Structures are given as C-alpha cells and as structure tokens.
Tab-separated table of C-alpha atoms and ligand atoms in Angstrom:
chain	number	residue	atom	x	y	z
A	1	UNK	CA	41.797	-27.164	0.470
A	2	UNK	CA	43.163	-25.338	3.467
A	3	UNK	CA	41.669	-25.506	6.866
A	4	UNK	CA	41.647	-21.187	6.342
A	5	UNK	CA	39.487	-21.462	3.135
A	6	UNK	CA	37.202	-24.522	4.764
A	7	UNK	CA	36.529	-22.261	7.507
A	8	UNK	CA	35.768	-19.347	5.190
A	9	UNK	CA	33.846	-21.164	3.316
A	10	UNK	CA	31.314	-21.922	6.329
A	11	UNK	CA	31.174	-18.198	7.409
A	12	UNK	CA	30.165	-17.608	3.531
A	13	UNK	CA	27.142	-20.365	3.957
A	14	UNK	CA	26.027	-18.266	7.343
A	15	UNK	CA	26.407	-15.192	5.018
A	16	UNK	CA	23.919	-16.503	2.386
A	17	UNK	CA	21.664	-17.949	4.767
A	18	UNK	CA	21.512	-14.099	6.131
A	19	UNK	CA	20.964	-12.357	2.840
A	20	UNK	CA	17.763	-14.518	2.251
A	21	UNK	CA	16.485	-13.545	5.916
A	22	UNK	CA	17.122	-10.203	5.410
A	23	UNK	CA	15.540	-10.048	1.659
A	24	UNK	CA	12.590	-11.409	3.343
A	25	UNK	CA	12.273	-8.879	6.456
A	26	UNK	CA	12.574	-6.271	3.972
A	27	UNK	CA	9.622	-7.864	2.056
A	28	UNK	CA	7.207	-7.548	4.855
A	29	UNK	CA	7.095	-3.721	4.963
A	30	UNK	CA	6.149	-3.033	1.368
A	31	UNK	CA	3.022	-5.577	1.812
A	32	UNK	CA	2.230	-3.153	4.764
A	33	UNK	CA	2.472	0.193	2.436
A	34	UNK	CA	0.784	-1.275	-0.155
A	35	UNK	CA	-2.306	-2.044	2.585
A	36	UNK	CA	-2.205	1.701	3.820
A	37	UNK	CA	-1.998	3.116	0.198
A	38	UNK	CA	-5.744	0.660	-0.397
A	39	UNK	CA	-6.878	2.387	2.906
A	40	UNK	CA	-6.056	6.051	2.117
A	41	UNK	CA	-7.894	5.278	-1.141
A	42	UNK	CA	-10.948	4.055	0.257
A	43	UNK	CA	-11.163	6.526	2.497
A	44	UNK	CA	-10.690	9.440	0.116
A	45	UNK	CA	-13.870	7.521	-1.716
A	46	UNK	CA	-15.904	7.336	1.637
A	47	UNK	CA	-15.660	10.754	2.100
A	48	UNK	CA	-16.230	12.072	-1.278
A	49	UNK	CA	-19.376	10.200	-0.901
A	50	UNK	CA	-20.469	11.648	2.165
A	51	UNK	CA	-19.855	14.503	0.834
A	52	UNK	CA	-22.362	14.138	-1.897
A	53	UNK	CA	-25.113	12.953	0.371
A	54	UNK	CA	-24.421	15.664	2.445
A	55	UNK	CA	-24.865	18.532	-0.672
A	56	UNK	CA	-27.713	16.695	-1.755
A	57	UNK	CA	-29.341	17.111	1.501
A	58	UNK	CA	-28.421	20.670	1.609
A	59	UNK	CA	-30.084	20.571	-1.851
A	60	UNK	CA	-33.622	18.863	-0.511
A	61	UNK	CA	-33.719	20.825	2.622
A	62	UNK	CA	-33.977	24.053	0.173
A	63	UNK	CA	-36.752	23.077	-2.666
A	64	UNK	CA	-38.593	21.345	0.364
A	65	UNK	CA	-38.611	25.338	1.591
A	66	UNK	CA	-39.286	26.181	-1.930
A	67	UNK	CA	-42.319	23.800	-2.288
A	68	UNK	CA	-43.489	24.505	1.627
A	69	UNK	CA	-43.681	28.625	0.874
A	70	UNK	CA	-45.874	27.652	-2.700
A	71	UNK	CA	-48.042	25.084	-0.995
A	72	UNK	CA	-48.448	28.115	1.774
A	73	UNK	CA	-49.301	30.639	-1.339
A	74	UNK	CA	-51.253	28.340	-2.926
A	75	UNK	CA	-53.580	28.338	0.005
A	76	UNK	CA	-53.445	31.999	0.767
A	77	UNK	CA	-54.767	32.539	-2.881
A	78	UNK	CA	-57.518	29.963	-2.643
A	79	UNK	CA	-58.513	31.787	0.320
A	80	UNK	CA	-58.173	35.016	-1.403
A	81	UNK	CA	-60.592	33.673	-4.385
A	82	UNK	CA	-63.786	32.522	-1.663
A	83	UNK	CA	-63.448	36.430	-0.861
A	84	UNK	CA	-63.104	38.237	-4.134
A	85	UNK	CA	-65.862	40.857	-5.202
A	86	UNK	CA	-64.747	41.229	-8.804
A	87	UNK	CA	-63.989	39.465	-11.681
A	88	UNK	CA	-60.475	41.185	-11.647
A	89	UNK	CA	-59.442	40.081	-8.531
A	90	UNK	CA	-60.889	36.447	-9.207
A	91	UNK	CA	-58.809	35.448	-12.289
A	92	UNK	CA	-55.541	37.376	-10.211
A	93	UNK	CA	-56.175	35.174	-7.182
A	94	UNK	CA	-56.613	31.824	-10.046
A	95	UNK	CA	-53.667	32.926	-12.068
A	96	UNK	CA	-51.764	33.036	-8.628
A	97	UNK	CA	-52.606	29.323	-8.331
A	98	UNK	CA	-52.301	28.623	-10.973
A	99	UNK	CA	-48.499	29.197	-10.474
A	100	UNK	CA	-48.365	27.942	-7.389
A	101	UNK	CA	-49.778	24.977	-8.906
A	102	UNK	CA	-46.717	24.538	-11.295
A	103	UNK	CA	-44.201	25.241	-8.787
A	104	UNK	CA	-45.508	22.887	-6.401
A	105	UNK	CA	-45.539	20.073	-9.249
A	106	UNK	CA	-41.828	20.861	-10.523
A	107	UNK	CA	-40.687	21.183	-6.508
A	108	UNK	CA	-42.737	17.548	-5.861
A	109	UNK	CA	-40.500	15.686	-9.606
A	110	UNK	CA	-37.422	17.290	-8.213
A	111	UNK	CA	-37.864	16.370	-4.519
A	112	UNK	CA	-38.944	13.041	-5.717
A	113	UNK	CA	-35.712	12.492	-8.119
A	114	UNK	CA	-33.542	13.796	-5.583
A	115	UNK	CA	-35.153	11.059	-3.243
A	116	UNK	CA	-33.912	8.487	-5.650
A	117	UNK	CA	-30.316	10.035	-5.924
A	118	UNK	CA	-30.254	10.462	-2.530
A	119	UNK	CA	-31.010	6.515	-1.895
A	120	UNK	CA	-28.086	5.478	-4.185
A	121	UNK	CA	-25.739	7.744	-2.758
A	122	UNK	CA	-26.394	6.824	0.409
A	123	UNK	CA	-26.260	3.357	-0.092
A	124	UNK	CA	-22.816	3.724	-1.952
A	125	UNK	CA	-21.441	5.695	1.737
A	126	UNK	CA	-22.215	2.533	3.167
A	127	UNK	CA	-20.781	0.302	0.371
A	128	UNK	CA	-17.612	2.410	1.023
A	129	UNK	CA	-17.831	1.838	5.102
A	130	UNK	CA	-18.055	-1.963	4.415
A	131	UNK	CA	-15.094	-1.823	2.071
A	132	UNK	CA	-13.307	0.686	4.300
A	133	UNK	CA	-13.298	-1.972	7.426
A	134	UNK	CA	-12.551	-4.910	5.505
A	135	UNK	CA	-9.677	-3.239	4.424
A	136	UNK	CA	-9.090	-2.160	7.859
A	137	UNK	CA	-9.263	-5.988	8.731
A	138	UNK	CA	-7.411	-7.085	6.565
A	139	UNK	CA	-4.888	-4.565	7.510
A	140	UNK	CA	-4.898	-6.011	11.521
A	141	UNK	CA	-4.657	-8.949	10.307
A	142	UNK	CA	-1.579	-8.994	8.295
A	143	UNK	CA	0.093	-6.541	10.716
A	144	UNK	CA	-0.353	-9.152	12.931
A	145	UNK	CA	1.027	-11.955	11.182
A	146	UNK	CA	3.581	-9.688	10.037
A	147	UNK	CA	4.798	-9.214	13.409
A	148	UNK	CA	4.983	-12.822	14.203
A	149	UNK	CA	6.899	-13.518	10.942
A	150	UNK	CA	8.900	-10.311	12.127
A	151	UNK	CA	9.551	-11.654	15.247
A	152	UNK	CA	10.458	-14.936	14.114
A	153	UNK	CA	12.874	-14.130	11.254
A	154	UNK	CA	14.631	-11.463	13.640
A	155	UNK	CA	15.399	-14.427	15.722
A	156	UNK	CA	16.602	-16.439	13.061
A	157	UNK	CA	18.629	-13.833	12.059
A	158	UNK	CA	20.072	-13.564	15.678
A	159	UNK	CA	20.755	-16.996	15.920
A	160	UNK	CA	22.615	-17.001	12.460
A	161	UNK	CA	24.979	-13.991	13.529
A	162	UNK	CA	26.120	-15.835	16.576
A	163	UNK	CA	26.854	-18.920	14.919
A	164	UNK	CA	28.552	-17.039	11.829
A	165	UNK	CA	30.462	-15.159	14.009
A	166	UNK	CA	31.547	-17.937	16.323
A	167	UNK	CA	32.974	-19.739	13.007
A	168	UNK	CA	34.878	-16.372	11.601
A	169	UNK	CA	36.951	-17.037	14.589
A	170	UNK	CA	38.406	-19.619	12.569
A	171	UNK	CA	39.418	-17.540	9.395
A	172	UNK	CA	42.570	-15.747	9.460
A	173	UNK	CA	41.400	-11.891	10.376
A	174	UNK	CA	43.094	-10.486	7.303
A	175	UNK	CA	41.611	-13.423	5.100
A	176	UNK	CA	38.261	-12.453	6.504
A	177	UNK	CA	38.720	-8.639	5.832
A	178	UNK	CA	39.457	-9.195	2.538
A	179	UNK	CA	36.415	-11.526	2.076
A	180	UNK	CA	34.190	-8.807	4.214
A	181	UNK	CA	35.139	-6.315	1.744
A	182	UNK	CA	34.035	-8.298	-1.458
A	183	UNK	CA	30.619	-9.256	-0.103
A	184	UNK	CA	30.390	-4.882	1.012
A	185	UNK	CA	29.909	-4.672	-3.161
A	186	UNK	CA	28.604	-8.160	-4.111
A	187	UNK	CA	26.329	-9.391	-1.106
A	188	UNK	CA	26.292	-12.693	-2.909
A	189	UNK	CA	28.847	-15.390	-3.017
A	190	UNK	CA	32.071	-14.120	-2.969
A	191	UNK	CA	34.381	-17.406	-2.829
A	192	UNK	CA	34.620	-19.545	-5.544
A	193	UNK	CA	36.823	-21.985	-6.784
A	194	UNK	CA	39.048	-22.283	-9.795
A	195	UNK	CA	37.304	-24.408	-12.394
A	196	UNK	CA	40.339	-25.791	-14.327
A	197	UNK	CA	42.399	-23.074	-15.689
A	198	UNK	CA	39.250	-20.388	-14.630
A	199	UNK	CA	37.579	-19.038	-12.171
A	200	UNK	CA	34.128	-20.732	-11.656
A	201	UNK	CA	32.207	-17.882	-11.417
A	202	UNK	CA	32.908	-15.494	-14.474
A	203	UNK	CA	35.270	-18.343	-16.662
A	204	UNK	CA	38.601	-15.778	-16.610
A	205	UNK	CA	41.415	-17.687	-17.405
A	206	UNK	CA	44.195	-17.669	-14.274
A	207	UNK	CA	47.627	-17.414	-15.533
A	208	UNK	CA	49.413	-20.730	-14.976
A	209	UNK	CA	52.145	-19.469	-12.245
A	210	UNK	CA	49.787	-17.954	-10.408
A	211	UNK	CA	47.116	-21.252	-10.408
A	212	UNK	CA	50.624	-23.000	-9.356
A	213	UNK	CA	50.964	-20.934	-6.197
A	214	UNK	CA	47.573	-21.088	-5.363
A	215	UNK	CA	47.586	-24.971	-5.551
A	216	UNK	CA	50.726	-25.103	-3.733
A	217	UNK	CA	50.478	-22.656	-0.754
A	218	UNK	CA	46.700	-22.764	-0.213
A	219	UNK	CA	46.718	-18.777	-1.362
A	220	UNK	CA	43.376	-16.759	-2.665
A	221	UNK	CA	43.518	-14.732	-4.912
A	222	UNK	CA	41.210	-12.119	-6.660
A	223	UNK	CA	39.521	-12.622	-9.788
A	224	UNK	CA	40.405	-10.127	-11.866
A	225	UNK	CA	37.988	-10.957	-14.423
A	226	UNK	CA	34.707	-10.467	-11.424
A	227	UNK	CA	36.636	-9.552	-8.371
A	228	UNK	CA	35.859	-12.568	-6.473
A	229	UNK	CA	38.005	-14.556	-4.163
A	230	UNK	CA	39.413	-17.446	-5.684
A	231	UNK	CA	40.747	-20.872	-4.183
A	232	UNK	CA	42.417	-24.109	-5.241
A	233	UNK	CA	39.711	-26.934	-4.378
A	234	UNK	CA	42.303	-29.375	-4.919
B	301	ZN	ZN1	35.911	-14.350	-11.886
C-alpha cells in the first residue's frame, strides 16, 4: 500500500470516529423536545383543570345565592303566617313555604353534590401540579446532564478535528479532495480496498488492466459499481 493511501486511510478512521460524535450530539436535542412536548401537555391538563374548579365555583357561589334568598323567604313567610287574620292568607303564607321548603332541599342535594365534584376536581389540579414539577425536574435534570455530555462530546469532537487535520497533511491535497467529495454524499466509509478482482464494498468486478495499474502505481480509483475510492492493499 502506498504511504498516500496509509495516510488516507488514518484521516478516514478520524472521519468515522467524528460521524459517531456528531450522531450522538444530534441525539441529545430530540430527548430535550420530547421533555418540553410532556411539559406543554401537562400543563394544558393543569389548566383545563383549574379551569373546571374555577366554573364549578362560579357554579356554588350562585345556588348558595339561590338557597340564601329561599332560606330568607322561607322565614319572611313563617313570619307572615304568626300574623295572618284569615284563612286565605294562612294557607298563601304555608304554600309559600312550602316552596321555599323544596327549593331549599334541591339547592342543599345540589350544593352538596357539587361539594363532592368540587373535592375531586380539586384534588386532580393538584395531581396535575405534582406531575407538572416532576416533569419540570426531570426536565433540569437532563438539561443538565445534557450539557455536561454536550460539553464533553464538543470537546471530543475538537480534539478529533485537530488530530484529523494534522494527519490530512499527509495525503496528497488532490487525493484528499477527491476523498472529501465522496464522504460530502456517503458520510460513511469511503475507501475500500479491492477484494480480489472486486471492490470490497459493493463486489463490482474491476477490469483486469485497470486492477494492474492500480497494483502497480499505487493509483485509486472510483468504484463505478458504488462510487467509492478504491485501493490495491497489496
Ligand atoms: Zn463498489
């Protein structure tokens, strides 16, 4: 093998190296989206809760008006009855609260139901809080270790480029073009040896006079069966 393809060769195991870094810095952010998308969710559900106590309050606040002006009636027309000269008036002033009576009884079941709703919705706004900051824990959390993970694979990467650029020195500028402009399309290997009479990576036979000049002069060549750059290992 020639010293050109040797030294390509190591720029190419830099390369790969940096296409797993980078796959995995472009992992972190979806885990981050995914962790806002949970949060926008349980927030929409906190609030549509509130918002349900809060009608339902609205809701009590009126029948407990309701039921305060019949308890009020009721006593006006028990007051009425102790001064009533007639039968007449009497059985008005009882059928009056008589009336009263049955609103006040509906007003007291609903007021009491709505009691009971009103305790379950209000503990599911606070089932929805708890959920709301774990998630918002969890959240911190894995932004934080995100950011070290960031931070440390950013300096790999760093650290990688140097050295991979430091040992393209050693490839022949229009060898390393050409290889450059393979790994634009494939970001994947993009050297290979011949395997016998084919290329290693896609099996297309090489016609014999050109495998001859490759194992004479060192040459690469492209596959024309997968577009990759080709060398004689031997
Ligand atoms: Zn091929």
């Amino acid at each position: 093998m020639k010293p050109d393809v040797a030294a390509l060769l190591d720029v190419q195991a830099d390369d790969i190296k940096l296409y797993g870094i980078e796959d995995r810095l472009s992992a972190l952010a979806p885990r981050l989206s995914a962790l806002e998308l949970d949060r926008r969710k349980a927030m929409d559900a906190l609030a549509q809760s509130r918002e349900q106590v809060t009608a339902e309050e609205k809701r009590q606040r009126e029948i407990s008006d309701r039921l305060r002006q019949h308890r009020e009636l009721r006593e006006r027309s028990e007051g009425l009855l102790n001064q009533v000269t007639t039968p007449r008036e009497a059985a008005a002033a009882m059928a009056q609260i008589d009336q009263a009576k049955r609103f006040i009884a509906d007003e007291e079941r609903e007021i009491e139901a709505l009691n009971a709703r009103l305790g379950e919705m209000r503990r599911l706004v606070s089932d929805r809080e708890k959920t709301l900051a774990d998630i918002e824990q969890v959240q911190q959390e894995t932004r934080l270790t995100l950011d070290s993970d960031r931070g440390a694979l950013e300096k790999e990467l760093a650290q990688i480029r140097t050295e991979r650029d430091r040992k393209a020195q050693a490839v022949p500028r229009s060898l390393l073009q050409r290889y450059d402009r393979i790994r634009q399309k494939r970001r994947a290997t993009a050297v290979f040896p011949l395997r016998g009479e084919s290329c290693a990576h896609c099996d297309t036979a090489i016609p014999m006079q050109r495998r001859s000049t490759m194992v004479a002069t060192g040459a690469t060549e492209l596959c024309e069966g997968c577009g990759v750059l080709l060398y004689a290992a031997e």
